[in-house]
PDB file of C-alpha atoms in Angstrom:
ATOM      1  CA  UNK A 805       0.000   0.000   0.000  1.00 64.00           C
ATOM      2  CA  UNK A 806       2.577   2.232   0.904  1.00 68.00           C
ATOM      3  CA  UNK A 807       4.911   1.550  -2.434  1.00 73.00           C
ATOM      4  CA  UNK A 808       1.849   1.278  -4.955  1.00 71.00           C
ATOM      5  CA  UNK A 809       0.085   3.613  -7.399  1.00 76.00           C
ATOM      6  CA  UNK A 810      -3.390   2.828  -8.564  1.00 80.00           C
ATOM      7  CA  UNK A 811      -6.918   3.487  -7.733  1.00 85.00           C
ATOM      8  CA  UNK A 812      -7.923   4.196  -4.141  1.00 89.00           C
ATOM      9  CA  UNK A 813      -9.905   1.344  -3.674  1.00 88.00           C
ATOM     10  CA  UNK A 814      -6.717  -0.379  -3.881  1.00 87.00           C
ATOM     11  CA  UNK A 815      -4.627   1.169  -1.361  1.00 89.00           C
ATOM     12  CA  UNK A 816      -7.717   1.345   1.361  1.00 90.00           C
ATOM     13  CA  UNK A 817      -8.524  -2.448   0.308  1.00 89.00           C
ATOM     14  CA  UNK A 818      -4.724  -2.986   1.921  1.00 89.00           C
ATOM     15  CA  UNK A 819      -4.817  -0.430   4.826  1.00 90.00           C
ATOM     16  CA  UNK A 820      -8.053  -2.161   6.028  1.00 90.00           C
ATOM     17  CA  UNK A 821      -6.475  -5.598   5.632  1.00 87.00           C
ATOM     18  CA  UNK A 822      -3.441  -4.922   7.641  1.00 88.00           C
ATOM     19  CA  UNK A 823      -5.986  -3.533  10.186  1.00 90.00           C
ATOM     20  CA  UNK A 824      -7.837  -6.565  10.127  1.00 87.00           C
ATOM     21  CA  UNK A 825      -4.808  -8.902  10.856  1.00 85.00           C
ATOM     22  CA  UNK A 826      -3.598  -6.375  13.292  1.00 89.00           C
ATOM     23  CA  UNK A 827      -7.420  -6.045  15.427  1.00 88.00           C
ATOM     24  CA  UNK A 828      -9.079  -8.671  14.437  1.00 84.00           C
ATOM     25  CA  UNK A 829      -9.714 -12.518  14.742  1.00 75.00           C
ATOM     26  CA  UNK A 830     -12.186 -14.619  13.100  1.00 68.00           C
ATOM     27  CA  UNK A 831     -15.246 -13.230  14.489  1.00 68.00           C
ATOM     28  CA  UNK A 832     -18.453 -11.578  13.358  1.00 66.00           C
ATOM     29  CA  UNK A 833     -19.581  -8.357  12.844  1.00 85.00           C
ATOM     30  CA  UNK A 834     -16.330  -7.506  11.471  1.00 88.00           C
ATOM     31  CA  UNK A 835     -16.289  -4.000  10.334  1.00 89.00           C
ATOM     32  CA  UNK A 836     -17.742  -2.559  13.767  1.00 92.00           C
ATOM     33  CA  UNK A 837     -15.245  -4.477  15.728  1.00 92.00           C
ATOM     34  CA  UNK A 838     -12.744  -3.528  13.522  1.00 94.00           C
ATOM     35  CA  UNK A 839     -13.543   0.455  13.826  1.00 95.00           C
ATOM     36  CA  UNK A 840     -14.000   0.239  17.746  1.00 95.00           C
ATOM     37  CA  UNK A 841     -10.938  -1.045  18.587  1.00 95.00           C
ATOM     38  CA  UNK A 842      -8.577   0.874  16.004  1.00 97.00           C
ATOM     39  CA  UNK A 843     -10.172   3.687  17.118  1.00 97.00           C
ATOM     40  CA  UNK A 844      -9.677   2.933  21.072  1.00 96.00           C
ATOM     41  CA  UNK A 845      -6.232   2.003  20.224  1.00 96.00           C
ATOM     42  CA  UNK A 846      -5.564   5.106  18.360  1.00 96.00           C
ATOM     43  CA  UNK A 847      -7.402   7.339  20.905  1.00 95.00           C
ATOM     44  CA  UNK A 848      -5.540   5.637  23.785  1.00 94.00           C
ATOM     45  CA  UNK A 849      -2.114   5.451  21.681  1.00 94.00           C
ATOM     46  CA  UNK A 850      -2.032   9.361  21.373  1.00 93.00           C
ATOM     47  CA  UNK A 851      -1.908   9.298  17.847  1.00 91.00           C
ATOM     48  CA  UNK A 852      -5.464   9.974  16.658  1.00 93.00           C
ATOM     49  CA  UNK A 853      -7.501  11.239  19.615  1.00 93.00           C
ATOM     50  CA  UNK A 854     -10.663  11.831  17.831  1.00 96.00           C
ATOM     51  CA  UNK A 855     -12.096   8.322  18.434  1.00 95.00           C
ATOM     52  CA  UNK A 856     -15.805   8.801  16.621  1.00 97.00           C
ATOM     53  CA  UNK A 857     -13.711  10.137  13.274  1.00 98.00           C
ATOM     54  CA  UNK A 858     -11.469   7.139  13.266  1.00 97.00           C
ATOM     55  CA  UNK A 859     -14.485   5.075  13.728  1.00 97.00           C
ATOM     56  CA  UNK A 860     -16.484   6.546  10.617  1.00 97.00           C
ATOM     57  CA  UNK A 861     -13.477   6.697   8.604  1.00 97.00           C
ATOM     58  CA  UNK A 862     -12.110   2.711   9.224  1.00 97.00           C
ATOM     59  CA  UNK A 863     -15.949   1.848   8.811  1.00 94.00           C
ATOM     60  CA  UNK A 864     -16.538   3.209   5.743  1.00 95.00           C
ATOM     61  CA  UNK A 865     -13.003   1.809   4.374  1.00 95.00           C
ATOM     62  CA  UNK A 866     -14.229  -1.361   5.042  1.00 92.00           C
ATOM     63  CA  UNK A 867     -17.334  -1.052   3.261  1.00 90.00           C
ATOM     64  CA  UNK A 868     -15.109   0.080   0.510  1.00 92.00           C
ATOM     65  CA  UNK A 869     -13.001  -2.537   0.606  1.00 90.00           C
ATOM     66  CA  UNK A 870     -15.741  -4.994   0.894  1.00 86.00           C
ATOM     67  CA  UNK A 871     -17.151  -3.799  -2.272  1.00 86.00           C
ATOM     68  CA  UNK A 872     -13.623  -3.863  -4.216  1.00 85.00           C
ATOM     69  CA  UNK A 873     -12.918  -7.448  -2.856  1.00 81.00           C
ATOM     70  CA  UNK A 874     -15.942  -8.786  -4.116  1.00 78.00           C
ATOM     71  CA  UNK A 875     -15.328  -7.288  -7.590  1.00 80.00           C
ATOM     72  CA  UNK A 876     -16.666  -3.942  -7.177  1.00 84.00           C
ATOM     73  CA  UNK A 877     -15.611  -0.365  -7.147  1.00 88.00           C
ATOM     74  CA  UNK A 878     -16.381   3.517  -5.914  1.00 91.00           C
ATOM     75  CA  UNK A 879     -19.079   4.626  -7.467  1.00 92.00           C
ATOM     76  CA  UNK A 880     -17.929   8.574  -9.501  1.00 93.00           C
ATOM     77  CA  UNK A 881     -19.880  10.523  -7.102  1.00 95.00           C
ATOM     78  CA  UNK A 882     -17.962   8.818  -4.479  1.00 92.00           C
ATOM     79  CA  UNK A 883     -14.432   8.838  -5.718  1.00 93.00           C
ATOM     80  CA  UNK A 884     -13.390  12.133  -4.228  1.00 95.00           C
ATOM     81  CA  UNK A 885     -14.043  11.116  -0.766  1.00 95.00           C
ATOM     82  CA  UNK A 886     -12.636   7.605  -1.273  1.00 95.00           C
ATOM     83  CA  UNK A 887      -9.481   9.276  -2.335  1.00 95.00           C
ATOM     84  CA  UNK A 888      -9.183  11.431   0.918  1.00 96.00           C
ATOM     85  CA  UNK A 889     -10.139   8.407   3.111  1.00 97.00           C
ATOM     86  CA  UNK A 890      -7.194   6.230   1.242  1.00 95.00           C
ATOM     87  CA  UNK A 891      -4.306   8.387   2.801  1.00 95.00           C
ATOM     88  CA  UNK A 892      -5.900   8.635   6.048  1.00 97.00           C
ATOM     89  CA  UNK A 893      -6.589   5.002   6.568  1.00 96.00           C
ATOM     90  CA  UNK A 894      -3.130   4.164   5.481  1.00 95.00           C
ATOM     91  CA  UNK A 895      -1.639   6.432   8.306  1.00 95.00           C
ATOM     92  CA  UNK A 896      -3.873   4.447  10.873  1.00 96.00           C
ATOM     93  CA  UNK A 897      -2.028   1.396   9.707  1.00 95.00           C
ATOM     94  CA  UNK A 898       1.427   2.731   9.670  1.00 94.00           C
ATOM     95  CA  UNK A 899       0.758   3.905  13.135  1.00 95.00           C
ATOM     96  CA  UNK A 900      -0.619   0.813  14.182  1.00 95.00           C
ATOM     97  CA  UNK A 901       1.815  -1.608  12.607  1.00 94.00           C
ATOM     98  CA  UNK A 902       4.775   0.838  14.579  1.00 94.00           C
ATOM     99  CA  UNK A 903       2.830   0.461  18.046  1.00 94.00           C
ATOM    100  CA  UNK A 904       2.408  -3.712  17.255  1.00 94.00           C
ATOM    101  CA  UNK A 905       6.268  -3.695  16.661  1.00 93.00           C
ATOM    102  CA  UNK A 906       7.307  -2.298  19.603  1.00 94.00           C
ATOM    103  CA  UNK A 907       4.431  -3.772  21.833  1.00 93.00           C
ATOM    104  CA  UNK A 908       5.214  -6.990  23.948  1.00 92.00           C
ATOM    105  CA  UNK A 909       1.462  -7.459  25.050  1.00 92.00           C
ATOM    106  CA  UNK A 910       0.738 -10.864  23.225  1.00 93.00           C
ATOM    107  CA  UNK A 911      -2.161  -9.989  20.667  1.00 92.00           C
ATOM    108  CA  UNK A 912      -5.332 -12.060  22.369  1.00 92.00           C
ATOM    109  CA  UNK A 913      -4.038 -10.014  25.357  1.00 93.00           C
ATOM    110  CA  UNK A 914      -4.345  -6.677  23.669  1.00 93.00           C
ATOM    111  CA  UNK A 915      -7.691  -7.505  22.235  1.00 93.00           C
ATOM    112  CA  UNK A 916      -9.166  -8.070  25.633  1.00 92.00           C
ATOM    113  CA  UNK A 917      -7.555  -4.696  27.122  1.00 93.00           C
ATOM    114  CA  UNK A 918      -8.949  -2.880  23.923  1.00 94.00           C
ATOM    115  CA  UNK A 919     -12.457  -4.390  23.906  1.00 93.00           C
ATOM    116  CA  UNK A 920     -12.235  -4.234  28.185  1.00 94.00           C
ATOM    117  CA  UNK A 921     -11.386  -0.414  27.987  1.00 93.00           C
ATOM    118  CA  UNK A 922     -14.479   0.552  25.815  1.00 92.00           C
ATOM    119  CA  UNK A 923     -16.417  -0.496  29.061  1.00 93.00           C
ATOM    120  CA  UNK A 924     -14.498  -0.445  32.166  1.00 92.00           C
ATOM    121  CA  UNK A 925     -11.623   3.548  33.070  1.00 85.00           C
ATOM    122  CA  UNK A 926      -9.424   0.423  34.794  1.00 85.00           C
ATOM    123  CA  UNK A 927      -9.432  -1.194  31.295  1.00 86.00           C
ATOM    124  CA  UNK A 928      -7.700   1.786  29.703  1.00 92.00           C
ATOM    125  CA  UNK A 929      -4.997   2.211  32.500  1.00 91.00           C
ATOM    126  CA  UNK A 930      -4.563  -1.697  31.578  1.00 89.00           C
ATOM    127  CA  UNK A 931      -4.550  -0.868  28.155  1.00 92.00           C
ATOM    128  CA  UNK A 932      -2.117   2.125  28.120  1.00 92.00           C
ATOM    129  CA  UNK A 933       0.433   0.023  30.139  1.00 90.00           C
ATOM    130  CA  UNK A 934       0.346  -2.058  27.360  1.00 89.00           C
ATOM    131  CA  UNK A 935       1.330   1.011  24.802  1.00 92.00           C
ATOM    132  CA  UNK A 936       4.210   2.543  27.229  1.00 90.00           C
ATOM    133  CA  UNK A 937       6.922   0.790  25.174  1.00 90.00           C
ATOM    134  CA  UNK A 938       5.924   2.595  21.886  1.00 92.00           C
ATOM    135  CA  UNK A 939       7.890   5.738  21.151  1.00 88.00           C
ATOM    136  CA  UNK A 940       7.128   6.127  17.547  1.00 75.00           C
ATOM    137  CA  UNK A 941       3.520   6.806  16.900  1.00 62.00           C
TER     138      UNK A 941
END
């Protein structure tokens, strides 16, 4: 995503999918789960503290991808939004792939202290112990 020129749909198709392997496992209702935790991990991270604009924005880039994956594309009317989304949801990856890096919290572990700290304050002091390692965000 980072190296490749083509259509938008292209680059957000691989942003969301190295979200995905990053946030999720094989579980349903994918594309909420998805945008709730990248956008609690992002919000807690420090990187992108708006949490309900990460949420739209990794939402609708699923739906996007979802619709290029299964052989569609954006419709006209649509393509300049799609290609503002495509940088944006690309920087939430590059963030998160940076934080996952540096991170020692096993992955199941960090999925329970990200889906834990959307309901419980002790769940983000759990969760931000987990993100003290990262310097590069």
């Amino acid at each position: 995503a980072l190296f490749q020129e083509g259509p938008s749909e292209r680059t957000i198709t691989s942003a969301v999918t190295v979200l995905e392997a990053l946030f999720l496992t094989n579980e349903p209702e994918l594309r909420h789960r998805l945008a709730q935790r990248v956008s609690v991990f992002l919000r807690v991270l420090g990187s992108h503290t708006d949490a309900p604009s990460t949420y739209e924005r990794v939402s609708k880039g699923y739906g996007i991808r979802s619709t290029f994956i299964h052989g569609g594309s954006v419709k006209p009317k649509d393509r300049p939004q799609a290609d503002q989304l495509a940088p944006v949801l690309l920087e939430y990856a590059r963030a998160s792939v940076l934080a996952f890096f540096q991170m020692v919290t096993p992955k199941a572990e960090l999925l329970k202290d990200l889906d834990r700290a959307m309901i419980d304050p002790e769940g983000v002091k759990e969760l931000q112990d987990s993100l003290t390692p990262v310097v590069h965000k």
